[in-house]
Tab-separated table of C-alpha atoms in Angstrom:
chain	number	residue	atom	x	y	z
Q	1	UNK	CA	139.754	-6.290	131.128
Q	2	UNK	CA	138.450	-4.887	128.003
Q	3	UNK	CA	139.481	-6.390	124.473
Q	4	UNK	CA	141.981	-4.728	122.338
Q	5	UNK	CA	140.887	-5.116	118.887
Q	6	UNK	CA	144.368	-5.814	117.129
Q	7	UNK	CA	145.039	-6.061	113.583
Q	8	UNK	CA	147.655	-8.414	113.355
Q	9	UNK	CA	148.833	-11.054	110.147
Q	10	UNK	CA	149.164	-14.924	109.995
Q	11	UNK	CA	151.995	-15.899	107.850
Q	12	UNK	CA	151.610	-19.377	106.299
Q	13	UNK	CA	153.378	-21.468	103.422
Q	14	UNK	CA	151.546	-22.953	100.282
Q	15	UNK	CA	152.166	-25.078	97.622
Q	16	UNK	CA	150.884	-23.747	94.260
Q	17	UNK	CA	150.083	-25.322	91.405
Q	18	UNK	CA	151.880	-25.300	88.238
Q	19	UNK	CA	148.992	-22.654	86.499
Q	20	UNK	CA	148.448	-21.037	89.859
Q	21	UNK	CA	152.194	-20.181	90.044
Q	22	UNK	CA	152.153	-19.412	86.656
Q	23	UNK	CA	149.544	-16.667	87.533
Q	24	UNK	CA	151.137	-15.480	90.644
Q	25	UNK	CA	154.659	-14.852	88.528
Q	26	UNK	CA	152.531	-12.747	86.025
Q	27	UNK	CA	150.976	-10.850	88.763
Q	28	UNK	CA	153.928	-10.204	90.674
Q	29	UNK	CA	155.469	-8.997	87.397
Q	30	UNK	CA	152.363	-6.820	86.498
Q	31	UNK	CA	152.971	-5.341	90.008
Q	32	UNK	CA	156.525	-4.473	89.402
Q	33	UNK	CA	155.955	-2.636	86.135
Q	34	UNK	CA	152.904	-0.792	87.041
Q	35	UNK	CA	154.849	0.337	90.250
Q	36	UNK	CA	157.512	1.405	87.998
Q	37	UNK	CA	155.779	3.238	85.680
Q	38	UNK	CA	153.450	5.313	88.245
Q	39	UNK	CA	156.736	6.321	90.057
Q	40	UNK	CA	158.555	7.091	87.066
Q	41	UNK	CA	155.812	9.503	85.817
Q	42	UNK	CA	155.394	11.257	89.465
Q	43	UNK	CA	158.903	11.832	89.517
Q	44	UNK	CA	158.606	13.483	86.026
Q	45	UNK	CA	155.428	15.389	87.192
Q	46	UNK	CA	158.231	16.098	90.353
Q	47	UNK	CA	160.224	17.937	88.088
Q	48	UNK	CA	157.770	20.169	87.005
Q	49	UNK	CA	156.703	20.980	90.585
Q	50	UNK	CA	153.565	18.965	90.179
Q	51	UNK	CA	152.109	16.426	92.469
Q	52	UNK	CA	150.307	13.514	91.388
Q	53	UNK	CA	148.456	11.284	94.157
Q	54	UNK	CA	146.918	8.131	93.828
Q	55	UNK	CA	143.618	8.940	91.877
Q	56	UNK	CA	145.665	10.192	89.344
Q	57	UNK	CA	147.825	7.139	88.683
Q	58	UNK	CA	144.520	5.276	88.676
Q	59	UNK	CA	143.569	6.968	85.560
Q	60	UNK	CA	147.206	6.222	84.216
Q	61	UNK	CA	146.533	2.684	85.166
Q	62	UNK	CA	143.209	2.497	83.130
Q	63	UNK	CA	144.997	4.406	80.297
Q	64	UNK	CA	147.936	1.927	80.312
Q	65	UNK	CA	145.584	-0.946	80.167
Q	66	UNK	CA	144.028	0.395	76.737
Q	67	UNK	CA	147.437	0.383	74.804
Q	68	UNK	CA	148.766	-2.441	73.029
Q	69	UNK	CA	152.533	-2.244	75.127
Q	70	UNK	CA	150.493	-2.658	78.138
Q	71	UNK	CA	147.487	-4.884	77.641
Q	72	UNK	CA	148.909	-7.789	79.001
Q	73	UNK	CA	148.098	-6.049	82.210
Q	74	UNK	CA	144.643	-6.722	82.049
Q	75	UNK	CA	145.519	-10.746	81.970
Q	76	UNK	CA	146.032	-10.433	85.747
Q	77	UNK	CA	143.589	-8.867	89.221
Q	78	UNK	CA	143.231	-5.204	88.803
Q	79	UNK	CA	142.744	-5.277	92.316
Q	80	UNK	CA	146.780	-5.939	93.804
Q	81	UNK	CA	147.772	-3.698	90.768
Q	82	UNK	CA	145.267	-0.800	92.610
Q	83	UNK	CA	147.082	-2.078	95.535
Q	84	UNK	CA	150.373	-0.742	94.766
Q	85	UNK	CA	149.571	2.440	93.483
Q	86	UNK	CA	148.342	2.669	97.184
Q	87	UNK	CA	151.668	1.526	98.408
Q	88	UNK	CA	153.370	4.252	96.036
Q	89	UNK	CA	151.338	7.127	97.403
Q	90	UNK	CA	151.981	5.838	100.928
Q	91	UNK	CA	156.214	6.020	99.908
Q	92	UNK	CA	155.416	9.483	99.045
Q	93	UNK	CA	153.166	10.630	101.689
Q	94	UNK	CA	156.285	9.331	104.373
Q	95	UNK	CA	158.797	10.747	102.257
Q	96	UNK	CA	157.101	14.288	102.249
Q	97	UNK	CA	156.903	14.044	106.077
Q	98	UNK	CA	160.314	12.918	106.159
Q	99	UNK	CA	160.010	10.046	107.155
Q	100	UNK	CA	161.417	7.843	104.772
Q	101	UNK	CA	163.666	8.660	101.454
Q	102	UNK	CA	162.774	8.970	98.109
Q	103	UNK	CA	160.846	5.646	96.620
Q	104	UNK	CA	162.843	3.733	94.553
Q	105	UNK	CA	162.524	2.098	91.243
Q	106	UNK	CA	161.404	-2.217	91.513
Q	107	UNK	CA	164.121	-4.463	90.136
Q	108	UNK	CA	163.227	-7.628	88.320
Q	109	UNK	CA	166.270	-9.633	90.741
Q	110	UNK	CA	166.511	-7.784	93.699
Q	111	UNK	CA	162.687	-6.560	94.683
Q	112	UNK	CA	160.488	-8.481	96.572
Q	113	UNK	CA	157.646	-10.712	94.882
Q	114	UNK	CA	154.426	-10.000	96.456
Q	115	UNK	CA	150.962	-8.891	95.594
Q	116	UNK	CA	148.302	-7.516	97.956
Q	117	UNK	CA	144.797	-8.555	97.686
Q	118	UNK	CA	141.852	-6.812	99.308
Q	119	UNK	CA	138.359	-8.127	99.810
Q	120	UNK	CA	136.821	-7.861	96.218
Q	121	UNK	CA	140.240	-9.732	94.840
Q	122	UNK	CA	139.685	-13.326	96.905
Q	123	UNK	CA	137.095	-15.716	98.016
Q	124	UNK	CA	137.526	-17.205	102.167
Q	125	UNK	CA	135.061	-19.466	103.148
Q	126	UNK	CA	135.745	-22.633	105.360
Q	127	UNK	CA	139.080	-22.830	105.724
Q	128	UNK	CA	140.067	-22.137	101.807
Q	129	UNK	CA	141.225	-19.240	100.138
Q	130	UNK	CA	140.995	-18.643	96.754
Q	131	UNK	CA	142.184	-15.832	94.950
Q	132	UNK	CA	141.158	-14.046	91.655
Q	133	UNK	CA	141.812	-15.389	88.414
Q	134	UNK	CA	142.038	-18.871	90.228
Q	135	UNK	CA	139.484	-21.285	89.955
Q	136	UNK	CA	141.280	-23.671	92.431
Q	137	UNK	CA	141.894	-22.593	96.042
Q	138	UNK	CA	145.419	-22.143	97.740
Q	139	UNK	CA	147.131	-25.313	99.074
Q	140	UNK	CA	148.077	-23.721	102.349
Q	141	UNK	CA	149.774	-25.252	104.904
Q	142	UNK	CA	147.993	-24.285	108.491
Q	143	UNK	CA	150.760	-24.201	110.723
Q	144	UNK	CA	148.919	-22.687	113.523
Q	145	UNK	CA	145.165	-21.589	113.685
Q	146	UNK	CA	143.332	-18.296	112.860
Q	147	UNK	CA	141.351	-16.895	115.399
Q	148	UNK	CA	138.000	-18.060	115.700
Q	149	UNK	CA	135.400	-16.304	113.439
Q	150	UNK	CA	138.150	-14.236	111.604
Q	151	UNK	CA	137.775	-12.702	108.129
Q	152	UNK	CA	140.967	-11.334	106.568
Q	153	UNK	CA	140.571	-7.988	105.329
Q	154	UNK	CA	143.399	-8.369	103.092
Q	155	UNK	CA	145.626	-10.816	101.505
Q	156	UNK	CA	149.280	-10.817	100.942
Q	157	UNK	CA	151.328	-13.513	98.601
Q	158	UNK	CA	154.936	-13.371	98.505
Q	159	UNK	CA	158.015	-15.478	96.951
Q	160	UNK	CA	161.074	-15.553	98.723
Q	161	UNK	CA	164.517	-15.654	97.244
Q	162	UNK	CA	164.638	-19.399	98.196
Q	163	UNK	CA	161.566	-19.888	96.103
Q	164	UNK	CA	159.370	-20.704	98.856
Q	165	UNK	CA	155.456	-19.232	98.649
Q	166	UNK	CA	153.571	-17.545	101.698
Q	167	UNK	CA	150.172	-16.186	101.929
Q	168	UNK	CA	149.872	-13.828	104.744
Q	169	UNK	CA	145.758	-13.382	106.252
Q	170	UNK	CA	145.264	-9.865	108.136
Q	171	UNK	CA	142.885	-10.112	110.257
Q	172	UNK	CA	141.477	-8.942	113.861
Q	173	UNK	CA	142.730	-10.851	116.466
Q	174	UNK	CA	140.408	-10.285	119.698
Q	175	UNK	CA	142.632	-12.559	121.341
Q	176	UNK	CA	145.266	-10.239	121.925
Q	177	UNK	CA	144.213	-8.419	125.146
Q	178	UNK	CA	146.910	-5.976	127.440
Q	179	UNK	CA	148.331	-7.513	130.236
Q	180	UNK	CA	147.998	-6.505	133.704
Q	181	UNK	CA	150.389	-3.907	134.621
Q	182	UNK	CA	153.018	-4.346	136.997
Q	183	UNK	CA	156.238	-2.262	138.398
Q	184	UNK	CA	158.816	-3.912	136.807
Q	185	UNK	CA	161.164	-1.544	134.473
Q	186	UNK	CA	164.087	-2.696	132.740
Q	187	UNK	CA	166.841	-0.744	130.737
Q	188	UNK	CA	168.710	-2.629	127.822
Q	189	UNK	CA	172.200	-2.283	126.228
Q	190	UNK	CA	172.568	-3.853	122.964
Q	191	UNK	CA	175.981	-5.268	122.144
Q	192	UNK	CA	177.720	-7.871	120.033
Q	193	UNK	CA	179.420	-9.703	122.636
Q	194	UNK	CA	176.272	-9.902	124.365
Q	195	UNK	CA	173.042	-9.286	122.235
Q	196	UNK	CA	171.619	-7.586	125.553
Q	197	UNK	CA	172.503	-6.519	128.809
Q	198	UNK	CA	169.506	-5.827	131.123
Q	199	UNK	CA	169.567	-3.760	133.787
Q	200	UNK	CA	169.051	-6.649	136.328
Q	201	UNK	CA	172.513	-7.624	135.555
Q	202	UNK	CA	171.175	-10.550	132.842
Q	203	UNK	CA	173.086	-11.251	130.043
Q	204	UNK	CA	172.116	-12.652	126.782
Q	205	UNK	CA	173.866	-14.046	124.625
Q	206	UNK	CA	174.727	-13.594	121.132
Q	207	UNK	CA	173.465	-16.610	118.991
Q	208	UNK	CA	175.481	-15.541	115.739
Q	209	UNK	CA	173.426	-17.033	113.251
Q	210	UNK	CA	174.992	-16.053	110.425
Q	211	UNK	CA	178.492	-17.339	111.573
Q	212	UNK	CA	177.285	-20.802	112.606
Q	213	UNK	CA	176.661	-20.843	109.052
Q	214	UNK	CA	179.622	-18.482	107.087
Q	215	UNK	CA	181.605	-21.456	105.893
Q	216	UNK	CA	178.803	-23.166	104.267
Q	217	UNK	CA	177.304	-19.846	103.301
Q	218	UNK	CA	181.051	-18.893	101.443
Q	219	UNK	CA	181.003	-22.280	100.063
Q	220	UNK	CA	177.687	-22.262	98.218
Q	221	UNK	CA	178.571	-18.502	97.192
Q	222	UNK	CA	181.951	-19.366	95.876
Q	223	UNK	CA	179.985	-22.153	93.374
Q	224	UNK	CA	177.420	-20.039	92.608
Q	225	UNK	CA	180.548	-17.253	91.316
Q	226	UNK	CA	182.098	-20.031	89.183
Q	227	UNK	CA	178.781	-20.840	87.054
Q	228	UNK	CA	177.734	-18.824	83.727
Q	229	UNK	CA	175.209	-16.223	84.128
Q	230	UNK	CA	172.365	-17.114	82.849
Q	231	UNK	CA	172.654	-20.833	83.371
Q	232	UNK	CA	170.381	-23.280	84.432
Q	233	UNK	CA	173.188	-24.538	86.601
Q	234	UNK	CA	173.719	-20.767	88.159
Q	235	UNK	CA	169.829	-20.482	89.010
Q	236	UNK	CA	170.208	-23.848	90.936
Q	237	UNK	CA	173.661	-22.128	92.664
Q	238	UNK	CA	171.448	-19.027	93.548
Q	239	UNK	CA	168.453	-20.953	94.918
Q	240	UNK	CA	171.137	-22.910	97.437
Q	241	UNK	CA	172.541	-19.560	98.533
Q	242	UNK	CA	168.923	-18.259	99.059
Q	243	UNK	CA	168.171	-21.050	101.191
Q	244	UNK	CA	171.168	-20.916	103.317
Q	245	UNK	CA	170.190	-16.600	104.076
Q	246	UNK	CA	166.700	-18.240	104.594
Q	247	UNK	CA	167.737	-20.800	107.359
Q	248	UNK	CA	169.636	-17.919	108.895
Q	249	UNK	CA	166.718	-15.472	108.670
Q	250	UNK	CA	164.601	-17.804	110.077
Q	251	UNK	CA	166.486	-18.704	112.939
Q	252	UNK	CA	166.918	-14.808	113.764
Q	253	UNK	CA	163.540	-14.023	113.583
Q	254	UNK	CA	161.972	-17.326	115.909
Q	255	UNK	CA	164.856	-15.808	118.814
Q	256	UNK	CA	164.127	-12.382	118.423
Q	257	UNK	CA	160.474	-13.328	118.984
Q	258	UNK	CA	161.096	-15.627	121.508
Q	259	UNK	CA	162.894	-12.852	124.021
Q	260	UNK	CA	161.037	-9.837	122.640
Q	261	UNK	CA	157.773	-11.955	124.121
Q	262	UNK	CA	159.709	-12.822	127.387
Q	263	UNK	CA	160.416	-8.784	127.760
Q	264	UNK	CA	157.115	-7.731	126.921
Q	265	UNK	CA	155.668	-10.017	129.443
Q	266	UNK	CA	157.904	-9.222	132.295
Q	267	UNK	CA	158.190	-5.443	132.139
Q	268	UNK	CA	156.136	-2.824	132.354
Q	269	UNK	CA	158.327	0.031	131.331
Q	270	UNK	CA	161.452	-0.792	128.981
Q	271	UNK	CA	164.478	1.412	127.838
Q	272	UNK	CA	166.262	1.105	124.900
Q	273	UNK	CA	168.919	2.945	123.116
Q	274	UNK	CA	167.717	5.316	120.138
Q	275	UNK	CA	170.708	3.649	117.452
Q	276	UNK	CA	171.031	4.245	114.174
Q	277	UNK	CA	171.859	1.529	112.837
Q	278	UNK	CA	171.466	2.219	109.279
Q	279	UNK	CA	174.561	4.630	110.051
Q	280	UNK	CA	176.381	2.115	111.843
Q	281	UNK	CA	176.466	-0.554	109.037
Q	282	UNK	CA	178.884	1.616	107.028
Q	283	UNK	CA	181.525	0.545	109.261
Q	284	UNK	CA	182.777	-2.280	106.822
Q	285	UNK	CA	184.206	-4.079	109.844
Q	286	UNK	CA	181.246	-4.300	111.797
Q	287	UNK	CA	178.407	-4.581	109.300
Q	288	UNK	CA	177.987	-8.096	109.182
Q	289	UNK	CA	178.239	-8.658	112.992
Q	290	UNK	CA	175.745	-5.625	113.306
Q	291	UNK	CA	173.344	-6.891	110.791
Q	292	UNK	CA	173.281	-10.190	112.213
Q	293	UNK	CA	172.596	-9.064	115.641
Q	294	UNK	CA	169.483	-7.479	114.076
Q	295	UNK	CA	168.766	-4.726	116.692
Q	296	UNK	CA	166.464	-2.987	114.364
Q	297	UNK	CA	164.356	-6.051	114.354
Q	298	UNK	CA	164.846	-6.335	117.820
Q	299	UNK	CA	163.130	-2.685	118.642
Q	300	UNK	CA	160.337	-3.584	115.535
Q	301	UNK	CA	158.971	-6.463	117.968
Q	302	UNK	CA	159.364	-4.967	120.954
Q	303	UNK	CA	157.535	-1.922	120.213
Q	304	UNK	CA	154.836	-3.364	118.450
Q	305	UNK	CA	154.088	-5.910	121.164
Q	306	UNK	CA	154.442	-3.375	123.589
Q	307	UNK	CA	151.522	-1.763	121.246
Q	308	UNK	CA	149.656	-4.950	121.809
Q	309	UNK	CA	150.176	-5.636	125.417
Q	310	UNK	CA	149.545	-2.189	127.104
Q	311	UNK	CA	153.650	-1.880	127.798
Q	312	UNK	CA	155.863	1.248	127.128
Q	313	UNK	CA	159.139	1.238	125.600
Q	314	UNK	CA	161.342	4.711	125.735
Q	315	UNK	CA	164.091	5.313	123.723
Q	316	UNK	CA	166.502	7.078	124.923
Q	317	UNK	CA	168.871	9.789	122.989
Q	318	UNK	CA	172.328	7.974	121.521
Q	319	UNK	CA	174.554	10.342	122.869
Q	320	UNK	CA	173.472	9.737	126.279
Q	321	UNK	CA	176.547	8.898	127.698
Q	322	UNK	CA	175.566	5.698	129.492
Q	323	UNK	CA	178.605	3.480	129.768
Q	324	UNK	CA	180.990	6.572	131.125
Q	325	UNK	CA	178.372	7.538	133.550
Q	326	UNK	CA	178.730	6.209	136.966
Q	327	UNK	CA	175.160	4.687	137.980
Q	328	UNK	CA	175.821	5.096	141.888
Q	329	UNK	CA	177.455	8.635	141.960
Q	330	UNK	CA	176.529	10.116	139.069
Q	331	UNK	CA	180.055	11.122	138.009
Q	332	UNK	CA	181.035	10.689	134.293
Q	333	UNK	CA	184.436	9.357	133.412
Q	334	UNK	CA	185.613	12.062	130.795
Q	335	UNK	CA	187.294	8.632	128.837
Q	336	UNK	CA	186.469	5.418	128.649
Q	337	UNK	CA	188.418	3.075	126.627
Q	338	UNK	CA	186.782	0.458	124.356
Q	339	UNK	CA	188.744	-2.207	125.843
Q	340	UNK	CA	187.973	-1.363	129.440
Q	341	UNK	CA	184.790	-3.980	130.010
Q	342	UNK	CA	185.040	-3.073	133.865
Q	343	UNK	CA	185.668	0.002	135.412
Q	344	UNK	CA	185.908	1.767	138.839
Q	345	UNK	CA	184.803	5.171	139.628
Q	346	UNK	CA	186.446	7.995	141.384
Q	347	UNK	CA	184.380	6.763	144.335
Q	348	UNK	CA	185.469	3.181	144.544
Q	349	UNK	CA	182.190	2.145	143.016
Q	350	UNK	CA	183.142	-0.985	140.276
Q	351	UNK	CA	181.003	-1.552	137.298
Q	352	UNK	CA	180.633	-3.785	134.706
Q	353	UNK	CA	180.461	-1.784	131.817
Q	354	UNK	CA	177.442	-3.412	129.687
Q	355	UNK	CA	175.280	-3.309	133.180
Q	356	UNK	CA	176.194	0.330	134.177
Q	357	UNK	CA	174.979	1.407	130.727
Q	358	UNK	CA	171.612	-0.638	131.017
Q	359	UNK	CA	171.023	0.997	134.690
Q	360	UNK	CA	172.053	4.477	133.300
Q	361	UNK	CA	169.441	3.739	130.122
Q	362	UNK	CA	166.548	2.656	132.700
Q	363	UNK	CA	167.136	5.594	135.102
Q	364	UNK	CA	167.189	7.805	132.444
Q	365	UNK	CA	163.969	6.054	131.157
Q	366	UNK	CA	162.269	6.966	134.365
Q	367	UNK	CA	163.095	10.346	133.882
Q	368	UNK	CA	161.358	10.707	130.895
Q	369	UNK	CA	158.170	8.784	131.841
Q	370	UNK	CA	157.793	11.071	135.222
Q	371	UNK	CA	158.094	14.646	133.364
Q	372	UNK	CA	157.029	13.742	129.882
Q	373	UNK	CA	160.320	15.136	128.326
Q	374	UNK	CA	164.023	14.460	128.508
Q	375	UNK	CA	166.348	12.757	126.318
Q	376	UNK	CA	165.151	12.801	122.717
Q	377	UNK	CA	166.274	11.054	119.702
Q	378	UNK	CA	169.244	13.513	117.317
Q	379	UNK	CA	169.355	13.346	113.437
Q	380	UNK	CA	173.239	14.290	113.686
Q	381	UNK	CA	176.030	15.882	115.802
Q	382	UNK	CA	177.174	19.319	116.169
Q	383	UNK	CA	180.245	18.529	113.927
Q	384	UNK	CA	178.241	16.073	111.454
Q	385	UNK	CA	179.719	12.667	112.939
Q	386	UNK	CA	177.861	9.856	112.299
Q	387	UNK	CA	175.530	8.277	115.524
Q	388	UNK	CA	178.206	5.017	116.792
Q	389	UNK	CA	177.408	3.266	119.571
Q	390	UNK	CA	180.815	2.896	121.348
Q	391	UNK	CA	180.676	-0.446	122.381
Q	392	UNK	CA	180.693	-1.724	118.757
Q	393	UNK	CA	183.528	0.766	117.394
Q	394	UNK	CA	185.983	-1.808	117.836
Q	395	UNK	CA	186.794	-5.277	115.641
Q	396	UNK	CA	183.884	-8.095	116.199
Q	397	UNK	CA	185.336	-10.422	118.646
């Protein structure tokens, strides 16, 4: 079996020090503006009907650097400043090709603290890392291993909302080799009740992270709304709220990794449901249950380890009508009520409605893999409704 060469991150925690966190805030700051300030003149050039691309901003970034407004920038690495002009041009280059909406401005609160460092911007040599403008290396916690021999090709240091610091290594991982293919094929129906319903007639259940955790989570927030802006007292109410959406985050992510790696091991071939969830979130009622089930995270993982693993995962159009078709017959019910969880057909055929869906999603599946067409993903409806998956139009349980 050959070796598939996979590029693939290690995520770790570190402690800084008091100047190397004091360098790390500056940098993430530098990062913010100059992202601000290329996107703010491409939009102008926009206006005009003129593109700028990344060499361009380059030169704005050298100019910026000469004026006495900006020449704190040269305190910090050029080189994760270089890094998200890069970023910038790739926003654009997926907006153009529609894949993505227009970039958006950084904010100071809200945006994510990270630079990117490439080779010429840090220093990794036995087992320490040590990035520019630091003449200390990282104290990083290694939680697991990097594979043997690897050299990261870049280098990614973030600050969560919690305040927590993680270095992230890219690097090949040779270790990551496909598995050997089997026959097993497996459709899946995402719900709330259940967060999946496999075609096999398994059921998994809905772990609800965030509710385990609402009361404390409305406690903390309800403190944090009582404190003066601007406080020391309201940035130690904001950290505790942070941490409480980190414990939850956390404990999403290590499940959804856990049974995304159980799927991708066990199936050759699996069938999902082409959602759109950021539609579906607009239902005020079900946002929060929706967000918390994380099903766009869910398909993330699974198609990516898929990637990794030699699998295939199909996705099959949303208005497939899966839960009113009959799996055995192949007669669809012309209504089928969101509180009707198990059905009959014409025939006498009884279904569990989350399983007949999940059957009808892996049959379909099939279809596609054996003539290389079928059900493909819609942007919108004939009459300009918005893509809902019926089983979570109705209140969260």
């Amino acid at each position: 079996m050959t070796v598939n060469h996979v590029k693939r991150a290690f995520k770790y925690r570190f402690c800084p020090s008091d100047a190397q966190a004091a360098e790390l805030s500056r940098t993430f700051g530098c990062v913010r503006k100059v992202y601000n300030l290329a996107l703010a003149a491409r939009t102008e050039a926009w206006t005009r009907q003129e593109r700028v691309n990344y060499n361009a901003t380059s030169a704005m970034l050298t100019a910026w650097k000469k004026t006495e407004e900006l020449a704190y920038l040269n305190e910090v690495s050029s080189v994760p400043l270089q890094q998200t002009l890069r970023h910038l041009q790739t926003a654009f280059t997926n907006f153009f090709g529609k894949r993505a909406r227009y970039p958006h401005f950084k904010s100071r609160r809200k945006s994510r603290k990270s630079a990117e460092y490439t080779t010429s911007g840090f220093r990794f040599r036995d087992g320490k890392l040590t990035l520019a403008k630091m003449p200390e290396p990282l104290d990083i916690v290694w939680s697991r291993p990097l594979p043997e021999g690897a050299k990261p090709s870049t280098v990614t240091v973030s600050q969560d909302a919690a305040g927590r610091w993680f270095v992230s290594l890219l690097c090949d991982d040779p270790s990551v080799t496909p598995l050997r293919a089997n026959d097993n094929a497996v459709g899946i129906d995402v719900g709330l009740d259940h967060l999946l319903t496999l075609s096999t007639g398994e059921k998994v259940t809905n772990p609800r992270h965030e509710r385990k955790d609402r009361v404390r989570l409305a406690k903390a927030q309800r403190n944090l709304a009582k404190k003066t802006r601007g406080s020391a007292n309201r940035n130690k109410a904001r950290h505790k709220v942070a941490r409480i959406h980190a414990r939850i985050a956390d404990r999403r992510r290590d499940g959804l990794h856990k049974l995304t790696t159980r799927l991708v091991r066990e199936n050759q071939t699996l069938v999902i449901e082409d959602l759109t969830v950021r539609t579906m979130v607009k239902n005020r009622t079900l946002a929060r249950a929706i967000s918390d089930a994380a099903w766009s995270q869910f398909r993330r993982m699974l198609e990516y380890k898929a990637a990794w693993y030699g699998r295939e995962v199909i996705a099959v159009d949303r208005w497939f009508p899966s839960s009113r078709l009959c799996s055995a017959c192949g007669t669809v019910q012309d209504k089928m009520p969101l509180n009707v969880r198990t059905w009959t057909c014409d025939r006498g055929t009884t279904h569990d409605r989350d399983v007949n869906a999940a059957k009808n999603l892996l049959a379909a599946g099939r279809a596609v893999a054996a003539c290389g067409a079928g059900v493909r993903p819609q942007r919108s409806t004939p009459g300009g409704q918005s893509a809902m998956k019926q089983e979570v139009s109705r209140r969260e349980p």
